[in-house]
Coordinates of C-alpha atoms and ligand atoms in Angstrom, one line a residue:
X23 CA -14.1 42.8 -13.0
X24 CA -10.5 41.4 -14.1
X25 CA -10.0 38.2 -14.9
X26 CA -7.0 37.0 -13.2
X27 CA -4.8 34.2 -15.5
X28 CA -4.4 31.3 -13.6
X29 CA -1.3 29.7 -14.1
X30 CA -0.8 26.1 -14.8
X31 CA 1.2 23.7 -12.7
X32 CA 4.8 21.8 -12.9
X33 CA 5.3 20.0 -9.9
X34 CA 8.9 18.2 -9.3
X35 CA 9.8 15.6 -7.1
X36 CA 12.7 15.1 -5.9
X37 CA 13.6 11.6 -5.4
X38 CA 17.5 10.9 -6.0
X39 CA 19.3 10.5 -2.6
X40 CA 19.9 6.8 -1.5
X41 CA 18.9 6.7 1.7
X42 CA 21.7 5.5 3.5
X43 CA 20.1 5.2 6.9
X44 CA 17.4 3.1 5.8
X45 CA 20.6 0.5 5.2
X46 CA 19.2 -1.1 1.9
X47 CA 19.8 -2.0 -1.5
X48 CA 15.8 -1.0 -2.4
X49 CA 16.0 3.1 -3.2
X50 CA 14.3 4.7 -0.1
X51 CA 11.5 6.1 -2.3
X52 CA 10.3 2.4 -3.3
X53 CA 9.9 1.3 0.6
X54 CA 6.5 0.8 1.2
X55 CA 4.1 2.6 3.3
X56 CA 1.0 1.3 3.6
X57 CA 1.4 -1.5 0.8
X58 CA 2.6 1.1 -2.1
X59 CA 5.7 2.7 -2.8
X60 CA 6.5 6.0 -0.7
X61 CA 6.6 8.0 -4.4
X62 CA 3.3 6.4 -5.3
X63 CA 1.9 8.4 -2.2
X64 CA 3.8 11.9 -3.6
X65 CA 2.4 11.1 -7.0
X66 CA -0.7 10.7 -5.8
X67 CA -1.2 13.5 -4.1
X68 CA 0.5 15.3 -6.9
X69 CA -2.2 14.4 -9.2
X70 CA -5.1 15.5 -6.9
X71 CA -3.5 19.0 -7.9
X72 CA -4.2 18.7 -11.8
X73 CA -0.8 19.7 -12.4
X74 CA 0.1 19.9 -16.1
X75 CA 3.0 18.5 -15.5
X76 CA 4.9 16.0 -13.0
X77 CA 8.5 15.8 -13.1
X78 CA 10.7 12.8 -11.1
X79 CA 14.1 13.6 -10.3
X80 CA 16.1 10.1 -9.9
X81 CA 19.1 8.9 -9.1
X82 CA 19.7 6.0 -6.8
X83 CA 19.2 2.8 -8.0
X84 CA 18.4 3.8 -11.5
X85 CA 16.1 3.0 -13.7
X86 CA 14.5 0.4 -10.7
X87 CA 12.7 3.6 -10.1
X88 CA 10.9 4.0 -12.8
X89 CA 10.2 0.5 -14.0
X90 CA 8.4 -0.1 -10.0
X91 CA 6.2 3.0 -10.3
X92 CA 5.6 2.6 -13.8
X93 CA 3.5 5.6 -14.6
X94 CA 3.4 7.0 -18.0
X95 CA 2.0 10.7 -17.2
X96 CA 5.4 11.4 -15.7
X97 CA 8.5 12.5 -16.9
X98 CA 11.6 10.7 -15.5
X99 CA 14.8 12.8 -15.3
X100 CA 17.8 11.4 -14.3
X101 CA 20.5 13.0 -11.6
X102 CA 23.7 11.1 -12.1
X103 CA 25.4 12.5 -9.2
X104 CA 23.5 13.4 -6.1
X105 CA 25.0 17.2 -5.9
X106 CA 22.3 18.7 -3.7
X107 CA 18.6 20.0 -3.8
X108 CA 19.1 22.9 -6.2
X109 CA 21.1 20.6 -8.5
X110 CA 18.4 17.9 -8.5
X111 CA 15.9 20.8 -9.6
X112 CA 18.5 21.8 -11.9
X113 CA 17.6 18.7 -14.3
X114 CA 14.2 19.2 -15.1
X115 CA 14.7 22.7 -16.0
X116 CA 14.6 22.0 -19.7
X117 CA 11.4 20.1 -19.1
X118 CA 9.4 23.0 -17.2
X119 CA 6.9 24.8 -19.1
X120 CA 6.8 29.2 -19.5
X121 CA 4.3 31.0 -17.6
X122 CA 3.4 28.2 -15.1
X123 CA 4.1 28.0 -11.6
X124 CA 6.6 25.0 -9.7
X125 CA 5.9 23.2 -7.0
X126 CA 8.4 21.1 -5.8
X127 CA 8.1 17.9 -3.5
X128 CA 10.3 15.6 -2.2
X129 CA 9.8 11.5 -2.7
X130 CA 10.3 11.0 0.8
X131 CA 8.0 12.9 2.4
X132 CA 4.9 11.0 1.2
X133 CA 1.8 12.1 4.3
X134 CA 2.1 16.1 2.4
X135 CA -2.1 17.0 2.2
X136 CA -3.2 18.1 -1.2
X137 CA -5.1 20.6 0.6
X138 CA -2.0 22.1 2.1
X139 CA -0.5 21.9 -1.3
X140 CA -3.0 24.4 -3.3
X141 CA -2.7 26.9 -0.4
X142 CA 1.2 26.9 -1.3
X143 CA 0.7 26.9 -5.0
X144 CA -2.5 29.6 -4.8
X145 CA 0.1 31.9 -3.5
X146 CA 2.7 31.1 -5.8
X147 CA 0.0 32.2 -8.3
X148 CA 0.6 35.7 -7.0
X149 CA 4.0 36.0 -8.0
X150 CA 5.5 34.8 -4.3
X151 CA 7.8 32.5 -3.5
X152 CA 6.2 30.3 -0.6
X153 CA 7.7 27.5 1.6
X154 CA 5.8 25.3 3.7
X155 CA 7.3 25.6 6.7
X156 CA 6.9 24.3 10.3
X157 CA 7.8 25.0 13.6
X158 CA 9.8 21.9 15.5
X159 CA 10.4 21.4 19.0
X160 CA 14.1 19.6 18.0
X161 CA 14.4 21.4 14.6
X162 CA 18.5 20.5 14.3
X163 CA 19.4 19.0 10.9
X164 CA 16.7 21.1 9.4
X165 CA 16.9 24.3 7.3
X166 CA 16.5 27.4 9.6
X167 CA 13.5 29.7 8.2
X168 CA 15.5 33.5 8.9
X169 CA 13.2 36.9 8.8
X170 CA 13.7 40.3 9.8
X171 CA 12.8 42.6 12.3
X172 CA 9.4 43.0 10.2
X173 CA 8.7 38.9 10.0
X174 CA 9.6 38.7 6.5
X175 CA 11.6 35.9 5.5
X176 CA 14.9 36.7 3.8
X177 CA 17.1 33.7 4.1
X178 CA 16.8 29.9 4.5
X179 CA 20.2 28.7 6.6
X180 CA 21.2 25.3 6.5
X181 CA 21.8 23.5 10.1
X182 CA 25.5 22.9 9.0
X183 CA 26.1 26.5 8.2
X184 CA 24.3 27.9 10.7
X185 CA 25.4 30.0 13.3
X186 CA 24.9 29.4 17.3
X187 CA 22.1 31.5 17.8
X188 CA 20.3 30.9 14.1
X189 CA 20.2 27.2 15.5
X190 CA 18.1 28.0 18.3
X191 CA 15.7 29.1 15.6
X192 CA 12.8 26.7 15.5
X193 CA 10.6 27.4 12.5
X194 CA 12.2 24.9 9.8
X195 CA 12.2 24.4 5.8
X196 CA 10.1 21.1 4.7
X197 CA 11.7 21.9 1.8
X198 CA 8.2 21.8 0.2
X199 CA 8.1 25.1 -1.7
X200 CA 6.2 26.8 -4.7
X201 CA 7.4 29.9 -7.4
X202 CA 6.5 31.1 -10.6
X203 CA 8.8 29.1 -12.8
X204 CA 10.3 31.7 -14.6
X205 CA 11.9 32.9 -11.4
X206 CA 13.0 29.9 -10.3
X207 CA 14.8 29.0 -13.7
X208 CA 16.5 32.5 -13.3
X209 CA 17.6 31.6 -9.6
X210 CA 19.3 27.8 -10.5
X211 CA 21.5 29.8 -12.7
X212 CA 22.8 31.6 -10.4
X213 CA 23.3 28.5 -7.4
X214 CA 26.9 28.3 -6.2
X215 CA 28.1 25.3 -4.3
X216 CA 30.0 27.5 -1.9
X217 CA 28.7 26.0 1.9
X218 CA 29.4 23.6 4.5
X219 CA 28.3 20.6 2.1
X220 CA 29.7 21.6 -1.1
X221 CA 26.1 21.7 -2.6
X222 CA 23.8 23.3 -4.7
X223 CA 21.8 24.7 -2.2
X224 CA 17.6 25.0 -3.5
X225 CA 17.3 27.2 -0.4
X226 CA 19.7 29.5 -1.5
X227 CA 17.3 30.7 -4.2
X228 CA 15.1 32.7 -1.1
X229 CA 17.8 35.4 -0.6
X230 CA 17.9 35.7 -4.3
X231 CA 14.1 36.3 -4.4
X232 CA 14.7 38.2 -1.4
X233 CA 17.5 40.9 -3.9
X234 CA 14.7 40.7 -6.8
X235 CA 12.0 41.8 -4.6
X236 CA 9.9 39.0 -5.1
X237 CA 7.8 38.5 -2.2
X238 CA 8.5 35.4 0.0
X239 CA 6.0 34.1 2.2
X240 CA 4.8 30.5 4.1
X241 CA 2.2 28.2 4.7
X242 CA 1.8 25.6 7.6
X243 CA 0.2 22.4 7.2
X244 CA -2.5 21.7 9.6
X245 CA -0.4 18.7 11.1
X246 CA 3.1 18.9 11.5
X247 CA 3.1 15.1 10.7
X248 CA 1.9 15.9 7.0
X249 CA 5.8 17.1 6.6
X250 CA 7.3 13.7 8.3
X251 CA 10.3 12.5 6.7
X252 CA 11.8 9.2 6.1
X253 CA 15.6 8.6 6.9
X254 CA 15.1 5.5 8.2
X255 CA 13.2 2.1 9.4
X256 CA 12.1 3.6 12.4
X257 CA 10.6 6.7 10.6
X258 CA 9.3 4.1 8.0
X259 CA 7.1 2.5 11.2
X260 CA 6.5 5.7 13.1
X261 CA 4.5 6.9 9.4
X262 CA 3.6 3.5 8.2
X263 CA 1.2 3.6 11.7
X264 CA 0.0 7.4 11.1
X265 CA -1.4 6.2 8.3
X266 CA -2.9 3.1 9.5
X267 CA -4.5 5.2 12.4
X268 CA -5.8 7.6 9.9
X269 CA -7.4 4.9 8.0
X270 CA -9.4 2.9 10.9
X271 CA -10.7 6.6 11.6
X272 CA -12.0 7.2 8.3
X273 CA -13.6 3.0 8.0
X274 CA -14.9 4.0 11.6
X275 CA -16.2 7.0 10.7
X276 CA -18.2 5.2 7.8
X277 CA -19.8 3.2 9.8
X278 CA -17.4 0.3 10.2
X279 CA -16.6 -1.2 14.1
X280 CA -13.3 -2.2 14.5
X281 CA -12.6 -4.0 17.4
X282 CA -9.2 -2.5 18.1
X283 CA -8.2 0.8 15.5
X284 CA -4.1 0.5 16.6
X285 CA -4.9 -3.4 15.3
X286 CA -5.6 -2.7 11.8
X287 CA -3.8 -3.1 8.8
X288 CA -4.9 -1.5 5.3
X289 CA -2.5 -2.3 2.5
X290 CA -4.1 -1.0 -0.2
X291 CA -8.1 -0.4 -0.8
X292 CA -10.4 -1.4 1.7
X293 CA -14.1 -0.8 0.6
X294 CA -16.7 -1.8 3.4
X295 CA -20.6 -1.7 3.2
X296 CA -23.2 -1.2 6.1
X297 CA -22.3 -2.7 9.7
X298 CA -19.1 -4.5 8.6
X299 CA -17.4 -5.6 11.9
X300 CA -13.6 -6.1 11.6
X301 CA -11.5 -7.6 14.5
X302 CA -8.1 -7.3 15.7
X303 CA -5.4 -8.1 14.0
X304 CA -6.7 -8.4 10.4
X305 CA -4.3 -7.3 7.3
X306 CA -6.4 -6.7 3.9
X307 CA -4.1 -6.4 0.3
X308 CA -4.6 -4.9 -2.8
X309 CA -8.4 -3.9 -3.5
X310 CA -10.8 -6.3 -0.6
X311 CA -14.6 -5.2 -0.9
X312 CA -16.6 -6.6 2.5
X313 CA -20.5 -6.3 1.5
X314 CA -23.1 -5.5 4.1
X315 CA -23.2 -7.0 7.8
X316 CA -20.0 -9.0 6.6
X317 CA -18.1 -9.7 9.8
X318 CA -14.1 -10.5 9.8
X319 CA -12.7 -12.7 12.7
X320 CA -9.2 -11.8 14.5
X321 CA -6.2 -12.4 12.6
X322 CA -7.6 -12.9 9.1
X323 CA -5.5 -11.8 6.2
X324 CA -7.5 -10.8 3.0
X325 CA -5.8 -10.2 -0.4
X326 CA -8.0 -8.6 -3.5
X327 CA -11.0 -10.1 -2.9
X328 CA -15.1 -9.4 -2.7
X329 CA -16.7 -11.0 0.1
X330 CA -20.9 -11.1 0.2
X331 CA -23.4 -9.6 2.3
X332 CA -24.2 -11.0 5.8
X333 CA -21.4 -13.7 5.4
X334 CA -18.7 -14.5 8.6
X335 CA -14.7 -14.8 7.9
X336 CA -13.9 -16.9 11.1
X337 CA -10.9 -16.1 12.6
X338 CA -6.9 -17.3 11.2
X339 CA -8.9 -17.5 7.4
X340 CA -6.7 -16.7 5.1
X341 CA -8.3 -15.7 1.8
X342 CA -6.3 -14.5 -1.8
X343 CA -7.6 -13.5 -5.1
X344 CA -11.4 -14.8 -4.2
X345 CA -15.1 -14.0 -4.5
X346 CA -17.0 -15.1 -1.5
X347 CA -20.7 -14.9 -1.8
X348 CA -23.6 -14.0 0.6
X349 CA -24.0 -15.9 4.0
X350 CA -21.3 -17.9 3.9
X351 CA -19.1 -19.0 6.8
X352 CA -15.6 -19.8 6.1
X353 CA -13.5 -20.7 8.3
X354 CA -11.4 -20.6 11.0
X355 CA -8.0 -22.1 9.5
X356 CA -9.7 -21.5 6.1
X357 CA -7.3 -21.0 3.3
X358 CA -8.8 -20.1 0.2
X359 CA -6.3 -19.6 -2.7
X360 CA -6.5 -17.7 -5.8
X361 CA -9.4 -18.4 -8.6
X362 CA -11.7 -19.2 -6.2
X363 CA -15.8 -18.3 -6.2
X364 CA -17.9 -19.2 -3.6
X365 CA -21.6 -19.1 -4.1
X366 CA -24.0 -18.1 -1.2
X367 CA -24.6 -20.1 1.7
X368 CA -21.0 -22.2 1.3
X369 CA -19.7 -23.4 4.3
X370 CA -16.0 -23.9 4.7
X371 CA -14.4 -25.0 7.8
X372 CA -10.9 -25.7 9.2
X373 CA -7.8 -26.6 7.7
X374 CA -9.5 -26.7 4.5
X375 CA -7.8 -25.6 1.6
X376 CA -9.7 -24.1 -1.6
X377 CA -8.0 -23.8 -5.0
X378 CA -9.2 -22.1 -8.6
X379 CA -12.6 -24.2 -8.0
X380 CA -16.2 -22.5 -7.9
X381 CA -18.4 -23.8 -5.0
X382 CA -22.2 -24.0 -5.9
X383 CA -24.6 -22.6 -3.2
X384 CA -25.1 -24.2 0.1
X385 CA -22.5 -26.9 -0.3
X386 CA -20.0 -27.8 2.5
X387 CA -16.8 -28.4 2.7
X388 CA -16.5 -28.3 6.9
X389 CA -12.9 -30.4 8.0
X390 CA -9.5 -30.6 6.7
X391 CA -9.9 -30.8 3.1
X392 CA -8.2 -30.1 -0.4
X393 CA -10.2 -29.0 -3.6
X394 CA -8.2 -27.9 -6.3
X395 CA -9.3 -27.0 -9.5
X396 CA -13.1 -28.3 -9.3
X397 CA -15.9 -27.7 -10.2
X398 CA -18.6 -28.3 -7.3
X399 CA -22.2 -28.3 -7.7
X400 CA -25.3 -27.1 -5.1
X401 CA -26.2 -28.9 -1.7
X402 CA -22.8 -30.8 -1.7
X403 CA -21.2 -32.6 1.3
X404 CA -17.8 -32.7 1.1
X405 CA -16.7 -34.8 4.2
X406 CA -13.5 -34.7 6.3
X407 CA -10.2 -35.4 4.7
X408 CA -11.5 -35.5 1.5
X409 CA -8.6 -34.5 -1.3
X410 CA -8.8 -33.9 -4.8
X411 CA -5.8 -35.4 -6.5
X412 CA -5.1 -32.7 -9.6
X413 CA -2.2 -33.0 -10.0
X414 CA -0.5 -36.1 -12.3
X415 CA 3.2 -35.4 -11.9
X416 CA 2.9 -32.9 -15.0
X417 CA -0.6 -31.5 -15.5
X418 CA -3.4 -30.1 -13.4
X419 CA -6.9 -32.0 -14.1
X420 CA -10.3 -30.8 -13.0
X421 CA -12.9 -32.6 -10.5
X422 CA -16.5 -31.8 -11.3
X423 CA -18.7 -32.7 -8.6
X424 CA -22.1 -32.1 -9.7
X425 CA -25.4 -31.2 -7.3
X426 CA -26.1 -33.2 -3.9
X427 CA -23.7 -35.2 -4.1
X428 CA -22.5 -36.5 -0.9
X429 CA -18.7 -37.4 -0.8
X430 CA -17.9 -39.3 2.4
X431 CA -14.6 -38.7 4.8
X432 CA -11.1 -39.3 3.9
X433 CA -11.9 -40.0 0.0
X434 CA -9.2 -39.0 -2.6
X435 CA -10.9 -38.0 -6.1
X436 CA -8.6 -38.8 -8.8
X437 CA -9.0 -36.2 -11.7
X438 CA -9.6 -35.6 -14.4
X439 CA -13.2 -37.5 -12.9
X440 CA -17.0 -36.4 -12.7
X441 CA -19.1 -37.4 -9.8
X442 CA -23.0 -37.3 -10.8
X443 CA -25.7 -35.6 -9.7
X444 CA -26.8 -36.7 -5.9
X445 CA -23.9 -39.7 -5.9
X446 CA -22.9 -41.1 -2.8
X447 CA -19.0 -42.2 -2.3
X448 CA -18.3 -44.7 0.5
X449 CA -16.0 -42.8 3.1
X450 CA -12.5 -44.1 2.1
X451 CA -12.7 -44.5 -0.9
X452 CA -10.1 -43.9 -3.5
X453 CA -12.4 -43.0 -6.9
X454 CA -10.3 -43.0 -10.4
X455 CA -13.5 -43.6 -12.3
X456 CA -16.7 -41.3 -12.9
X457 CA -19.0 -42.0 -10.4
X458 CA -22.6 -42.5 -12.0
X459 CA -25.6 -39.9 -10.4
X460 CA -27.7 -41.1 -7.8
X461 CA -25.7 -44.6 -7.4
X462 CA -23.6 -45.3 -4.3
X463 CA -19.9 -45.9 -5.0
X464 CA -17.3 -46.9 -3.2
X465 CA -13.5 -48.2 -3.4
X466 CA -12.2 -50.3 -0.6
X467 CA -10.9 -53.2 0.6
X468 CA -13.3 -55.8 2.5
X469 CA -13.5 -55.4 6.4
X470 CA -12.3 -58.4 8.3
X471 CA -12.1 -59.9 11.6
X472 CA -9.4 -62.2 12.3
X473 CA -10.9 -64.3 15.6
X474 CA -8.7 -64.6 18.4
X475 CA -5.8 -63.0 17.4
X476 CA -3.6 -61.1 20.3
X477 CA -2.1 -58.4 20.3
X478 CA 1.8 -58.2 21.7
X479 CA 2.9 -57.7 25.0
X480 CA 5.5 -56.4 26.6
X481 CA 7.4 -58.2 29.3
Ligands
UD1_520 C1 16.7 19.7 2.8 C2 16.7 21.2 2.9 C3 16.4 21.6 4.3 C4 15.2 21.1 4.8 C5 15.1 19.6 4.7 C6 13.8 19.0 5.1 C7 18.2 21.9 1.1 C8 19.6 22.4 0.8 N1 17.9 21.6 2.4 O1 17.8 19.2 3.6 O2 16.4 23.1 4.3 O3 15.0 21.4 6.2 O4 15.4 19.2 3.3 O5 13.9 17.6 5.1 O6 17.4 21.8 0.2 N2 17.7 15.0 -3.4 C9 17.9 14.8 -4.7 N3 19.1 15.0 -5.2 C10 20.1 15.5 -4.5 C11 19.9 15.8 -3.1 C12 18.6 15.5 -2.6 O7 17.0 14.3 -5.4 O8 21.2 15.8 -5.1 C13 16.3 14.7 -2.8 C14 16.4 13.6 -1.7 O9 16.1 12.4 -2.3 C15 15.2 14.0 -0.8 C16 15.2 15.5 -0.9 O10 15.9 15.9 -2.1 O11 14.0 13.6 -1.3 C17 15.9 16.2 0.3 O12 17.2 15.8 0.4 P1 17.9 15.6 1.7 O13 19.3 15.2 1.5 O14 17.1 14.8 2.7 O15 17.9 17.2 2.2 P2 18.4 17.7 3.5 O16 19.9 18.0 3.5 O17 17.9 16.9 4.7
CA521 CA1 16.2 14.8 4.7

């Protein structure tokens, strides 16, 4: 048997134009689809296909670009002026490598299936020249696929160039192609700008394949929305909800219930154990890990955080750069800010507000409270209203709270201050001093009753 060679991978993004319909300063490629940058998606995918090699054709908005993707196992080539496709591809030449094969992408069509990808690269491997191409109910403003009597493509005509009768042709260029690289650098030699645009046409390299005899064929993706582009805001939503659909299927296809799939929003990683139950209207950022049985109210928004086995996020919580332990209950109105560790069995309640302070187990903090950096110990009461003054004008200072202590309603806890194990502070009590373990303490002025007083009337 022969050993077929085969060939490494280049793949080129292109990812200059501006965008002008998506009327912004941000470059379109650095919009955000489902919490990352469009590119990041291309990239992504790029890398699923080992490539040896991943080329980033910029232009608009400079070296913004770069510095917002910031990844180092690409090589950033700049296109000054935005003179077409085959001009963008043009740039990198010097950085393609002999004896591989190009794949070329575009930053703005981000939902492209690696899957879809090899099949248009595996054939590339054999010497062809493949496009992935589709076929579109409206296909004007697209690239008309053209092919002979046979079916064999010999020409790629651009909607502005095209004649009557090639525009009713429906089968369209994604511009997503593949080639061996040698042939490719041989065709941008030879690209003229002579068209309706005053371009350099990339398509205009499948004729020449077409007079070298290189055989030019296509791939379709399995979904014509894997080939979705983005012009503008409306595309942006149109995709941005593909992809949020696509994720409640996979979750519910793990095992996760969600109340409502259309009300879902995953903005990054979402990992969810065994019979997680997520209602509407929930938005979770950056990496969120829900352990088993955990269950999310409605309307919860969830930013890089773990939250424990068997524990309930009541509805409106809003929780950021936390660890949340087992069978807790937090919430509703919860808002627990960054820095902060619940242990198991805390209960947090509404309107409180949690910040850069660990919670020992089973403590409760249930009504309208602030803790800021703190330090709270096991089996405490918290009570209503209760506020931990840590800030001085100047510098934060901690609040330790140590185990059972019970700290009665509308008390303000001056830091820096330590309140002993199983202390009891009178409700209203302001407390600037440490409070000594086991004692009762208290701050307030003396209750009295003036006899026979009246209160005014009005006449
Ligand atoms: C291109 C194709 C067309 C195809 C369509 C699919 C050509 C000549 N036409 O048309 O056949 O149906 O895509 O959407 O290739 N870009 C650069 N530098 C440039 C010009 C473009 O980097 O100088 C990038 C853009 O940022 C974008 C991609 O190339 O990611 C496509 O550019 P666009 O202007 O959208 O191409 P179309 O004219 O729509
Ligand atoms: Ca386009």
């Amino acid at each position: 048997m022969i050993q077929k060679h085969t060939q490494q991978l280049n793949i080129v993004v292109l990812a200059a134009g501006k965008g002008t319909r998506m009327r912004s300063d941000l470059p379109k490629v650095l919009h955000p689809l489902a919490g990352k940058p469009m590119l990041m998606h291309v990239l992504n995918t790029a890398r699923e296909l080992n490539p040896a090699k991943i080329c980033v054709v910029y232009g608009y908005g400079g070296d913004q670009v770069a510095q917002a993707i910031a990844a180092n196992d690409v090589v950033w080539v700049h296109q000054a002026e935005q003179k077409g496709t085959g001009h963008a591809v043009r740039q990198v030449v010097s950085h393609l490598q002999d004896d591989t094969v190009t794949l070329i992408l575009f930053g703005d069509v981000p939902l492209v299936q690696a899957h879809t990808c090899r099949q248009v690269v595996a054939q590339a491997q054999h010497g062809q020249l493949v496009l992935l191409t589709v076929d579109q109910p409206d296909p004007g403003g697209y690239g008309r696929i053209l092919r002979d009597a046979q079916g064999n493509i010999n020409g790629i005509v651009e909607h502005k160039d095209a004649s009557e009768q090639q525009r009713q042709i429906r089968e369209v260029n994604t511009g997503i192609m593949a080639m061996p690289t040698k042939h490719l650098v041989s065709w941008l030699q030879r690209l003229n700008c002579d068209n309706a645009q005053g371009e350099f046409y990339l398509t205009d390299i499948v004729a020449m394949a077409v007079a070298d005899d290189v055989a030019v064929s296509s791939v379709h993706p399995k979904s014509i929305a894997e080939v979705f582009g983005v012009n503008s805001k409306n595309d942006m939503a149109r995709l941005e909800r593909m992809v949020q659909i696509q994720t409640a299927h996979d979750l519910m296809e793990q095992g996760v219930s969600l109340i409502d799939p259309a009300r879902l929003d995953v903005r990054g990683d979402l990992q969810c154990g065994r019979d997680v139950t997520i209602d509407v209207n929930c938005v979770f950022e950056g990496k969120v890990i829900l352990g088993n049985n955990v269950v999310v109210g409605a309307n919860c928004v969830i930013r890089d955080a773990s939250i424990g086995d068997n524990t309930v996020i009541v509805a409106f919580s809003h929780i950021d750069n936390a660890s949340i332990g087992q069978q807790c209950r937090v919430g509703p109105y919860a808002r627990i800010r960054p820095g902060t560790e619940l242990a198991s069995g805390v209960h947090v309640g509404n309107f409180v507000e949690i910040k850069n302070s660990e919670i020992g187990s089973e403590s409760s903090i249930n009504h309208l409270s602030y803790v800021g950096d703190s330090t709270v110990g096991k089996d405490v009461n918290i009570g209503a209203g209760t506020i931990t003054c840590n800030y001085d004008g100047v510098k934060k200072h901690r609040t330790v709270i140590e185990d059972g202590a019970f700290i009665g309603s509308d008390t303000q806890l001056v830091a820096p201050v330590t309140i002993g194990k199983n202390a009891t502070i009178a409700a209203g009590s302001t407390i600037t001093k440490n409070a000594p373990a086991g004692e009762l303490s208290l701050s307030r002025g003396r209750q009295i009753t003036i006899s026979g007083w009246k209160r005014p009337k009005k006449y």
